Amino acid sequence: MVAYTSTEQHQAVTKAIELIGIGRDNLRRIAVDDAFRLRIDCLAEAVERDRQKGLQPFCVIGTAGTVNTGAIDDLDAIGTYCRDERLWFHVDGAFGALAILAPALRHRLRGIALADSLAFDFHKWAHIQYDAGCVLVRDGHAHRDTFSMRPPYLHGAERALGAGAEWPCDLGPELSRGFRALRIWMAIKEHGIARFGEQIARNVRQAEYLANLIRKEPDLELLTEPTLNIICFRFNRTGCDVASLDRLNEEIVADVQESGIAVPSMTSLRGIRAIRINITNHRCRSEDLQALVRAVVDAGARRLVGEGIRGEALSPRGNP
Ligand SMILES: Cc1ncc(COP(=O)(O)O)c(C=O)c1O
């Protein structure tokens, strides 16, 4: 059995494939386009190749909001392809799926409704305390048939404690489990779904604002256009080689984290190290983003002097 996802997949997908016993050698990582979205033509070729080898393609995992850049795969096209090819369509919407709550962003997730299963986290863009992951499975019978086991000590009854057609243990691997849903339900009751959508839309506008701040800084290079709430950029000077820039940016991130001003993270995009900002906090303000940019530029300048690295500032036109 073979599953397919993009090269921008989260490691959670590889771990899941390992956990269910299929093994990562049977997870194909399909190439992405310039906007980091899974390429359907490459997917179709890979499925065809595997079928010719006698293997059994069974599942495609699309991503709604990749961890590196927030890219959203063409869910409509993948969903249609999976329906035509009789493949299970799973969507990893860890943080991005909840963008559906913002009316202005909903269209970007077109096709998510075709999913056979969808995983997303309330502990990401819904600000719920860790952990509060959620999975939705379209076919309730298949879902129950997978997990439901009712030995004599778990036998249902017409009334009293054993009553009720469906128990949580019928829907997943755990028998005893925490009541995570309570805090999600309370937050939704308290704030209302629309408020969550407003905060998400605001974070996306803030990512665009941050991208503009970066474009104006001669020492900073924007590495991706924002699709959702993630921005990737780096400190750059012309005349520096890739390896020293990678090291420099890693030091900058550590400096900024240790300064306590902001908590950028790092990733690699097409082989170069990038500073990654993921704005999911409902308390984030424009001033915080200005302080972040200042902190990165200052840390970069200090490091250049400290390590005797030479180089010219980029022209602001060097930015996309
Ligand atoms: C796209 C994507 N998938 C999966 C995960 C894993 O989520 P979690 O940390 O809740 O297991 C994340 C986040 O870290 C993610 O961004």
CSV table of C-alpha atoms and ligand atoms in Angstrom, one decimal:
chain,number,residue,atom,x,y,z
A,1,MET,CA,0.0,0.0,0.0
A,2,VAL,CA,1.4,3.4,-1.0
A,3,ALA,CA,0.4,6.9,0.2
A,4,TYR,CA,1.3,10.2,-1.4
A,5,THR,CA,1.9,13.7,-0.1
A,6,SER,CA,4.0,16.7,-1.0
A,7,THR,CA,7.7,17.3,-0.2
A,8,GLU,CA,6.4,20.1,2.0
A,9,GLN,CA,4.5,17.7,4.3
A,10,HIS,CA,4.8,17.9,8.0
A,11,GLN,CA,6.8,15.1,9.7
A,12,ALA,CA,3.5,14.1,11.5
A,13,VAL,CA,2.5,12.5,8.2
A,14,THR,CA,5.6,10.3,8.0
A,15,LYS,CA,5.2,9.4,11.7
A,16,ALA,CA,1.6,8.4,11.1
A,17,ILE,CA,2.6,6.2,8.1
A,18,GLU,CA,5.2,4.6,10.3
A,19,LEU,CA,2.7,4.1,13.2
A,20,ILE,CA,0.1,2.3,11.0
A,21,GLY,CA,2.9,-0.1,9.9
A,22,ILE,CA,3.1,0.9,6.3
A,23,GLY,CA,6.5,2.4,6.6
A,24,ARG,CA,8.0,5.6,5.2
A,25,ASP,CA,9.4,3.8,2.1
A,26,ASN,CA,5.8,3.6,1.0
A,27,LEU,CA,5.1,7.3,1.4
A,28,ARG,CA,5.9,9.2,-1.8
A,29,ARG,CA,6.9,12.8,-1.5
A,30,ILE,CA,5.6,14.5,-4.6
A,31,ALA,CA,7.3,17.6,-6.0
A,32,VAL,CA,5.7,21.1,-5.4
A,33,ASP,CA,5.2,24.1,-7.7
A,34,ASP,CA,6.7,27.6,-7.3
A,35,ALA,CA,4.1,28.3,-4.6
A,36,PHE,CA,5.0,25.1,-2.7
A,37,ARG,CA,1.8,23.3,-3.7
A,38,LEU,CA,1.7,19.6,-4.6
A,39,ARG,CA,2.0,19.1,-8.3
A,40,ILE,CA,-1.0,17.1,-9.5
A,41,ASP,CA,0.8,16.0,-12.7
A,42,CYS,CA,3.6,14.5,-10.7
A,43,LEU,CA,1.1,12.9,-8.4
A,44,ALA,CA,-0.7,11.2,-11.3
A,45,GLU,CA,2.6,10.0,-12.7
A,46,ALA,CA,3.7,8.5,-9.4
A,47,VAL,CA,0.4,6.7,-8.9
A,48,GLU,CA,0.6,5.3,-12.4
A,49,ARG,CA,4.2,4.2,-11.9
A,50,ASP,CA,3.3,2.4,-8.7
A,51,ARG,CA,0.3,0.7,-10.2
A,52,GLN,CA,2.5,-0.6,-13.0
A,53,LYS,CA,4.8,-2.1,-10.4
A,54,GLY,CA,1.9,-3.9,-8.8
A,55,LEU,CA,1.7,-1.7,-5.8
A,56,GLN,CA,-1.5,-0.5,-4.3
A,57,PRO,CA,-1.9,3.3,-4.1
A,58,PHE,CA,-4.5,4.0,-1.4
A,59,CYS,CA,-4.3,7.5,0.0
A,60,VAL,CA,-3.3,11.1,-0.9
A,61,ILE,CA,-2.6,13.6,1.9
A,62,GLY,CA,-3.1,17.2,0.8
A,63,THR,CA,-2.1,20.0,3.1
A,64,ALA,CA,-4.2,23.1,3.9
A,65,GLY,CA,-1.4,25.4,5.3
A,66,THR,CA,2.0,23.8,5.1
A,67,VAL,CA,4.3,24.2,8.1
A,68,ASN,CA,7.0,26.0,6.1
A,69,THR,CA,5.1,28.6,4.2
A,70,GLY,CA,1.4,28.2,4.8
A,71,ALA,CA,0.9,27.0,1.2
A,72,ILE,CA,-2.5,25.5,0.5
A,73,ASP,CA,-2.5,22.6,-2.0
A,74,ASP,CA,-5.1,22.7,-4.7
A,75,LEU,CA,-7.6,20.7,-2.6
A,76,ASP,CA,-10.3,20.8,-5.3
A,77,ALA,CA,-8.0,19.2,-7.9
A,78,ILE,CA,-6.6,16.6,-5.5
A,79,GLY,CA,-10.1,15.7,-4.2
A,80,THR,CA,-11.4,15.3,-7.7
A,81,TYR,CA,-8.4,13.2,-8.7
A,82,CYS,CA,-8.8,11.0,-5.7
A,83,ARG,CA,-12.5,10.5,-6.4
A,84,ASP,CA,-11.8,9.5,-10.0
A,85,GLU,CA,-9.0,7.2,-9.0
A,86,ARG,CA,-10.8,5.8,-5.9
A,87,LEU,CA,-8.1,6.9,-3.5
A,88,TRP,CA,-8.7,8.1,0.1
A,89,PHE,CA,-8.3,11.9,0.4
A,90,HIS,CA,-6.9,13.0,3.7
A,91,VAL,CA,-6.3,16.7,4.4
A,92,ASP,CA,-3.7,17.8,6.9
A,93,GLY,CA,-5.2,21.2,7.9
A,94,ALA,CA,-3.3,21.4,11.2
A,95,PHE,CA,-3.5,25.2,11.5
A,96,GLY,CA,-4.8,26.2,8.0
A,97,ALA,CA,-8.2,24.5,8.0
A,98,LEU,CA,-9.6,26.9,10.6
A,99,ALA,CA,-9.1,29.7,8.1
A,100,ILE,CA,-12.5,28.6,6.8
A,101,LEU,CA,-13.9,30.5,9.8
A,102,ALA,CA,-12.9,33.8,8.1
A,103,PRO,CA,-15.3,34.7,5.3
A,104,ALA,CA,-12.6,36.5,3.4
A,105,LEU,CA,-10.3,33.4,3.4
A,106,ARG,CA,-12.8,30.7,2.9
A,107,HIS,CA,-12.4,30.5,-0.9
A,108,ARG,CA,-8.7,29.6,-0.5
A,109,LEU,CA,-9.8,26.2,1.0
A,110,ARG,CA,-12.1,25.3,-1.8
A,111,GLY,CA,-12.1,21.6,-2.1
A,112,ILE,CA,-11.6,20.8,1.5
A,113,ALA,CA,-15.2,19.5,1.6
A,114,LEU,CA,-14.1,16.6,-0.7
A,115,ALA,CA,-11.9,15.2,2.0
A,116,ASP,CA,-12.6,11.7,3.3
A,117,SER,CA,-10.8,12.7,6.5
A,118,LEU,CA,-9.5,16.0,7.8
A,119,ALA,CA,-7.2,16.6,10.7
A,120,PHE,CA,-6.7,20.0,12.4
A,121,ASP,CA,-5.8,21.5,15.7
A,122,PHE,CA,-7.9,23.7,17.9
A,123,HIS,CA,-4.7,24.4,19.8
A,124,LYS,CA,-3.3,26.3,16.9
A,125,TRP,CA,-5.4,28.9,15.3
A,126,ALA,CA,-8.3,28.6,17.8
A,127,HIS,CA,-6.0,29.5,20.7
A,128,ILE,CA,-7.1,26.5,22.8
A,129,GLN,CA,-4.7,25.2,25.5
A,130,TYR,CA,-2.5,22.2,24.3
A,131,ASP,CA,-3.5,19.7,23.2
A,132,ALA,CA,-6.8,19.8,21.3
A,133,GLY,CA,-6.3,18.0,18.0
A,134,CYS,CA,-9.4,17.0,16.0
A,135,VAL,CA,-10.0,14.5,13.2
A,136,LEU,CA,-13.2,14.3,11.2
A,137,VAL,CA,-14.0,11.2,9.1
A,138,ARG,CA,-16.7,11.4,6.5
A,139,ASP,CA,-17.8,7.8,6.5
A,140,GLY,CA,-19.1,7.2,10.1
A,141,HIS,CA,-19.5,3.4,9.5
A,142,ALA,CA,-15.9,3.0,8.3
A,143,HIS,CA,-14.8,5.0,11.3
A,144,ARG,CA,-16.7,3.0,13.9
A,145,ASP,CA,-15.8,-0.3,12.2
A,146,THR,CA,-12.2,0.5,12.5
A,147,PHE,CA,-12.1,1.2,16.3
A,148,SER,CA,-15.2,-0.2,17.9
A,149,MET,CA,-14.7,-3.3,20.1
A,150,ARG,CA,-17.3,-4.2,22.6
A,151,PRO,CA,-16.1,-7.0,24.9
A,152,PRO,CA,-18.5,-8.1,27.7
A,153,TYR,CA,-17.2,-5.5,30.2
A,154,LEU,CA,-18.0,-2.7,27.7
A,155,HIS,CA,-21.3,-4.0,26.7
A,156,GLY,CA,-23.9,-1.3,25.9
A,157,ALA,CA,-27.3,-1.2,27.7
A,158,GLU,CA,-30.7,0.2,27.1
A,159,ARG,CA,-30.5,2.6,30.0
A,160,ALA,CA,-28.2,3.8,32.8
A,161,LEU,CA,-24.4,4.1,32.3
A,162,GLY,CA,-24.2,1.7,29.4
A,163,ALA,CA,-26.8,3.6,27.4
A,164,GLY,CA,-26.1,5.6,24.3
A,165,ALA,CA,-25.3,4.2,20.8
A,166,GLU,CA,-21.9,5.7,20.4
A,167,TRP,CA,-19.1,6.0,23.0
A,168,PRO,CA,-15.9,7.9,22.4
A,169,CYS,CA,-13.9,4.7,22.6
A,170,ASP,CA,-15.8,3.6,19.4
A,171,LEU,CA,-14.1,6.4,17.5
A,172,GLY,CA,-10.4,6.1,18.3
A,173,PRO,CA,-7.7,4.0,19.9
A,174,GLU,CA,-8.1,5.2,23.5
A,175,LEU,CA,-10.5,3.8,26.0
A,176,SER,CA,-9.8,6.1,28.9
A,177,ARG,CA,-9.4,9.6,27.6
A,178,GLY,CA,-9.4,13.2,28.7
A,179,PHE,CA,-12.3,15.5,28.1
A,180,ARG,CA,-10.5,17.8,25.6
A,181,ALA,CA,-13.7,18.8,23.9
A,182,LEU,CA,-15.0,20.6,27.0
A,183,ARG,CA,-12.5,23.5,26.8
A,184,ILE,CA,-13.1,23.8,23.0
A,185,TRP,CA,-16.9,23.9,23.6
A,186,MET,CA,-16.5,26.5,26.3
A,187,ALA,CA,-14.3,28.7,24.2
A,188,ILE,CA,-16.7,28.6,21.3
A,189,LYS,CA,-19.6,29.3,23.7
A,190,GLU,CA,-17.8,32.2,25.3
A,191,HIS,CA,-16.4,33.9,22.2
A,192,GLY,CA,-18.6,32.7,19.3
A,193,ILE,CA,-17.2,31.2,16.1
A,194,ALA,CA,-17.2,34.6,14.3
A,195,ARG,CA,-14.6,35.9,16.8
A,196,PHE,CA,-12.2,33.2,15.9
A,197,GLY,CA,-12.7,34.0,12.2
A,198,GLU,CA,-12.0,37.7,12.9
A,199,GLN,CA,-8.7,36.9,14.7
A,200,ILE,CA,-7.6,34.5,12.0
A,201,ALA,CA,-8.3,37.2,9.3
A,202,ARG,CA,-6.4,39.7,11.4
A,203,ASN,CA,-3.3,37.4,11.7
A,204,VAL,CA,-3.3,37.0,7.9
A,205,ARG,CA,-3.4,40.8,7.4
A,206,GLN,CA,-0.6,41.1,9.9
A,207,ALA,CA,1.5,38.7,7.8
A,208,GLU,CA,1.0,41.0,4.8
A,209,TYR,CA,2.0,44.0,7.0
A,210,LEU,CA,5.1,42.2,8.1
A,211,ALA,CA,6.0,41.3,4.5
A,212,ASN,CA,5.8,45.0,3.7
A,213,LEU,CA,8.1,45.9,6.6
A,214,ILE,CA,10.6,43.3,5.3
A,215,ARG,CA,10.4,44.6,1.7
A,216,LYS,CA,11.4,48.0,2.9
A,217,GLU,CA,14.5,46.9,4.8
A,218,PRO,CA,17.6,46.8,2.6
A,219,ASP,CA,19.2,44.1,4.7
A,220,LEU,CA,16.2,41.8,4.6
A,221,GLU,CA,15.1,39.5,1.8
A,222,LEU,CA,11.5,38.2,1.7
A,223,LEU,CA,11.7,34.6,0.6
A,224,THR,CA,8.0,33.8,0.1
A,225,GLU,CA,4.9,35.8,-0.5
A,226,PRO,CA,2.5,35.3,2.4
A,227,THR,CA,-0.5,33.0,1.6
A,228,LEU,CA,-1.8,32.8,5.2
A,229,ASN,CA,0.0,33.8,8.4
A,230,ILE,CA,3.5,32.6,7.7
A,231,ILE,CA,6.4,34.7,6.5
A,232,CYS,CA,9.9,33.4,5.6
A,233,PHE,CA,12.7,35.8,5.1
A,234,ARG,CA,16.4,36.2,5.8
A,235,PHE,CA,19.1,38.7,6.6
A,236,ASN,CA,21.1,39.1,3.4
A,237,ARG,CA,24.0,41.0,2.1
A,238,THR,CA,25.2,40.7,-1.4
A,239,GLY,CA,28.7,39.2,-1.6
A,240,CYS,CA,28.1,36.6,1.2
A,241,ASP,CA,28.0,33.0,0.3
A,242,VAL,CA,25.1,30.7,1.1
A,243,ALA,CA,26.8,28.8,3.9
A,244,SER,CA,27.8,32.0,5.8
A,245,LEU,CA,24.3,33.4,5.3
A,246,ASP,CA,22.8,30.3,6.7
A,247,ARG,CA,25.0,30.4,9.7
A,248,LEU,CA,24.4,34.1,10.1
A,249,ASN,CA,20.6,33.7,10.1
A,250,GLU,CA,20.8,30.9,12.6
A,251,GLU,CA,22.7,33.1,14.9
A,252,ILE,CA,20.3,35.9,14.4
A,253,VAL,CA,17.3,33.7,15.3
A,254,ALA,CA,19.1,32.5,18.5
A,255,ASP,CA,20.0,36.1,19.4
A,256,VAL,CA,16.5,37.3,19.0
A,257,GLN,CA,15.0,34.4,20.9
A,258,GLU,CA,17.4,34.9,23.8
A,259,SER,CA,16.7,38.6,23.8
A,260,GLY,CA,13.1,37.8,24.7
A,261,ILE,CA,11.8,40.3,22.1
A,262,ALA,CA,10.3,37.7,19.8
A,263,VAL,CA,10.3,34.0,19.1
A,264,PRO,CA,11.1,33.5,15.4
A,265,SER,CA,11.7,29.9,14.2
A,266,MET,CA,13.8,28.6,11.4
A,267,THR,CA,13.3,26.4,8.4
A,268,SER,CA,14.9,25.7,5.0
A,269,LEU,CA,13.3,26.7,1.7
A,270,ARG,CA,14.8,25.3,-1.5
A,271,GLY,CA,18.1,24.6,0.4
A,272,ILE,CA,18.5,28.0,2.1
A,273,ARG,CA,18.0,28.7,5.8
A,274,ALA,CA,15.0,31.0,6.4
A,275,ILE,CA,13.7,32.9,9.4
A,276,ARG,CA,10.1,31.8,9.8
A,277,ILE,CA,7.4,33.8,11.5
A,278,ASN,CA,4.0,32.2,12.2
A,279,ILE,CA,1.5,34.7,13.5
A,280,THR,CA,-1.2,32.9,15.4
A,281,ASN,CA,-1.4,35.0,18.6
A,282,HIS,CA,-4.6,37.0,19.1
A,283,ARG,CA,-2.6,39.5,21.1
A,284,CYS,CA,-0.1,40.3,18.3
A,285,ARG,CA,0.1,44.0,17.4
A,286,SER,CA,1.8,46.0,14.6
A,287,GLU,CA,4.2,47.3,17.1
A,288,ASP,CA,5.3,43.8,17.9
A,289,LEU,CA,6.1,43.1,14.3
A,290,GLN,CA,8.0,46.4,14.0
A,291,ALA,CA,10.0,45.4,17.1
A,292,LEU,CA,10.7,42.0,15.5
A,293,VAL,CA,12.1,43.5,12.3
A,294,ARG,CA,14.2,45.9,14.3
A,295,ALA,CA,15.6,43.1,16.4
A,296,VAL,CA,16.5,41.0,13.4
A,297,VAL,CA,18.2,43.9,11.6
A,298,ASP,CA,20.1,44.9,14.7
A,299,ALA,CA,21.2,41.4,15.5
A,300,GLY,CA,22.3,40.9,11.9
A,301,ALA,CA,24.4,44.1,11.9
A,302,ARG,CA,26.0,43.2,15.3
A,303,ARG,CA,26.9,39.7,14.0
A,304,LEU,CA,28.4,41.1,10.7
A,305,VAL,CA,30.7,43.4,12.7
A,306,GLY,CA,31.5,40.6,15.3
A,307,GLU,CA,32.4,38.0,12.7
A,308,GLY,CA,34.0,40.4,10.3
A,309,ILE,CA,31.7,39.5,7.4
A,310,ARG,CA,31.7,42.0,4.6
A,311,GLY,CA,28.9,42.6,2.2
A,312,GLU,CA,26.7,45.2,0.6
A,313,ALA,CA,23.1,45.9,1.6
A,314,LEU,CA,20.6,44.5,-0.9
A,315,SER,CA,18.7,47.0,-3.0
A,316,PRO,CA,15.1,47.0,-1.7
A,317,ARG,CA,14.2,46.2,-5.3
A,318,GLY,CA,16.0,42.8,-4.8
A,319,ASN,CA,12.9,41.8,-2.8
A,320,PRO,CA,10.0,40.1,-4.6
B,1,LIG,C1,0.8,21.2,8.6
B,1,LIG,C2,1.0,20.6,10.0
B,1,LIG,N1,0.7,19.3,10.2
B,1,LIG,C3,0.9,18.7,11.4
B,1,LIG,C4,1.4,19.4,12.5
B,1,LIG,C5,1.5,18.7,13.8
B,1,LIG,O1,0.6,19.1,14.7
B,1,LIG,P1,0.8,18.8,16.2
B,1,LIG,O2,2.0,19.5,16.7
B,1,LIG,O3,-0.4,19.3,16.8
B,1,LIG,O4,0.9,17.3,16.3
B,1,LIG,C6,1.7,20.8,12.3
B,1,LIG,C7,2.2,21.6,13.4
B,1,LIG,O5,3.1,21.6,14.1
B,1,LIG,C8,1.5,21.4,11.0
B,1,LIG,O6,1.8,22.7,10.8
